[in-house]
Amino acid sequence: MGGGGPQRASDRASLRRTNLGLVLRLLHDAGPRPRIQIAADTGLPKATVTHLVAELMERGLVREGEAERQGSIGRPSRTVEIDGRSLCGLGVEINVDYLSLIALDLRGEVVAEQHTPFDVRGSCAGTVLDRMAGTIRHTCDTLRARGTRPAGVTVAAPGVIETGSGVVSYAPNIGWRDVAVVTGLRDRLGAGGPAVLLENDAKLGAVAEYAVAAAADIHDLIYVTGETGVGGGIISDGRLLRGAAGFAGEIGHMPLDPGGETCVCGRSGCWETMVGLSALLRGAAAPDDPVRDPTVDLVQRLAELRRRADEGDHATLVSLERIADGLALGAGLLADVLNPRAVVLGGYFVHFGDHLIDRVRAEFARRVMAPDAGGCEVMLSTLGFSAAARGGAHLALDRVFQDPAGVADAALT
């Protein structure tokens, strides 16, 4: 049998949810606009837009903005804009020697931030999850006291991630295998805790970088982050590239120097053995140098290395030159395969940007096969070590744009 018939309640609810998200996403991406312009941009009837905006206002997701005149005559119309105060998304990053948290409101503004030096590699997974849960709980309580409700939290972790089950399958740099992060956090946060997601840290870094790059009309990029290891995230035509099984972006373990250093993954000459933080430290400092002490805050250690580089310390500068050459080698291969508009260098690379970037760009241009490097530019991140946590917060907020009413109502409970 075919044909129409009355629209079912479930269909109407789904359509309403889609349209609410459509309006909210438009205001987030394109900025404030009058209701009549929202109708024109979305193709929805004006009366429908009026009802949708009223519902979004009732839930504190949008608000009236400035008056804007349409044409040369008639009364000015009030614009509608995102109201960022009611909901936020949390991103929490697990790294080798620190935990960090960032909360972003719907406007993308930071409403909470915390960076805690912590020996993750030297601690059991349960201890790490205990600390994370405590930080999340304290942040949520503080935000609720200000009238801001958490829509969800995304954990950014290194290594191979099973997003569906919420498990870190293999993260050699922190010594984790088959750690059930999502279940562990849900149990610790209890029934009233926010929804929890898990994603690879470099992929989330790419999400955060794209939020910046899209404003410059860049919709294809590769994000390369330098931490203890090296991770990557790929944005293609504005979408995060996950691959068939979700493992796309494991660029740190490309075998670029088969006769080189042994990697934590067990192979030799992986890219991260050439350009990861450990490679910089090995070349720049003796084993007993304080900059190689993982119990010292990473930012302090990088500041000391930066001071040495600025003062012309030979070992530090030679090590940075090797890092630059290694970066150009790997980035050039990626550009040949993927032809991005930009390669964005993040993590510790940013701290030494002016010592690295000219040499990387010159070698990169020489290595890429396409003329003019295929239109690709090597850039330094403006987000630094906050990228993964920021990307996590953006991903947590994506639930709001998919189902504004449902997520807003759930956050009240």
Tab-separated table of C-alpha atoms in Angstrom, residues 21 23 41 70 78-79 99 109 125 146-147 167 183 187 196 212 226 233 246 279 285 357 365 391 399:
chain	number	residue	atom	x	y	z
A	21	GLY	CA	17.779	22.629	15.336
A	23	VAL	CA	16.933	27.636	13.273
A	41	ASP	CA	17.264	31.442	4.887
A	70	GLN	CA	14.348	46.024	6.491
A	78	ARG	CA	14.065	42.897	16.183
A	79	THR	CA	16.799	40.427	15.383
A	99	LEU	CA	44.138	16.884	32.773
A	109	GLU	CA	32.622	31.584	24.790
A	125	ALA	CA	43.039	4.350	35.076
A	146	ARG	CA	25.323	30.722	37.926
A	147	GLY	CA	22.268	29.443	36.056
A	167	VAL	CA	36.357	2.562	25.377
A	183	THR	CA	30.897	3.747	31.727
A	187	ASP	CA	29.119	5.445	37.340
A	196	VAL	CA	29.248	11.515	28.475
A	212	VAL	CA	38.204	28.985	13.774
A	226	GLY	CA	52.557	17.770	19.092
A	233	GLY	CA	42.554	15.106	12.725
A	246	GLY	CA	36.570	5.427	12.932
A	279	ALA	CA	62.163	13.835	20.353
A	285	ALA	CA	68.515	18.255	27.094
A	357	ILE	CA	57.436	27.886	10.963
A	365	ALA	CA	56.816	23.698	-0.304
A	391	GLY	CA	36.732	20.436	20.481
A	399	ARG	CA	23.654	17.538	20.903
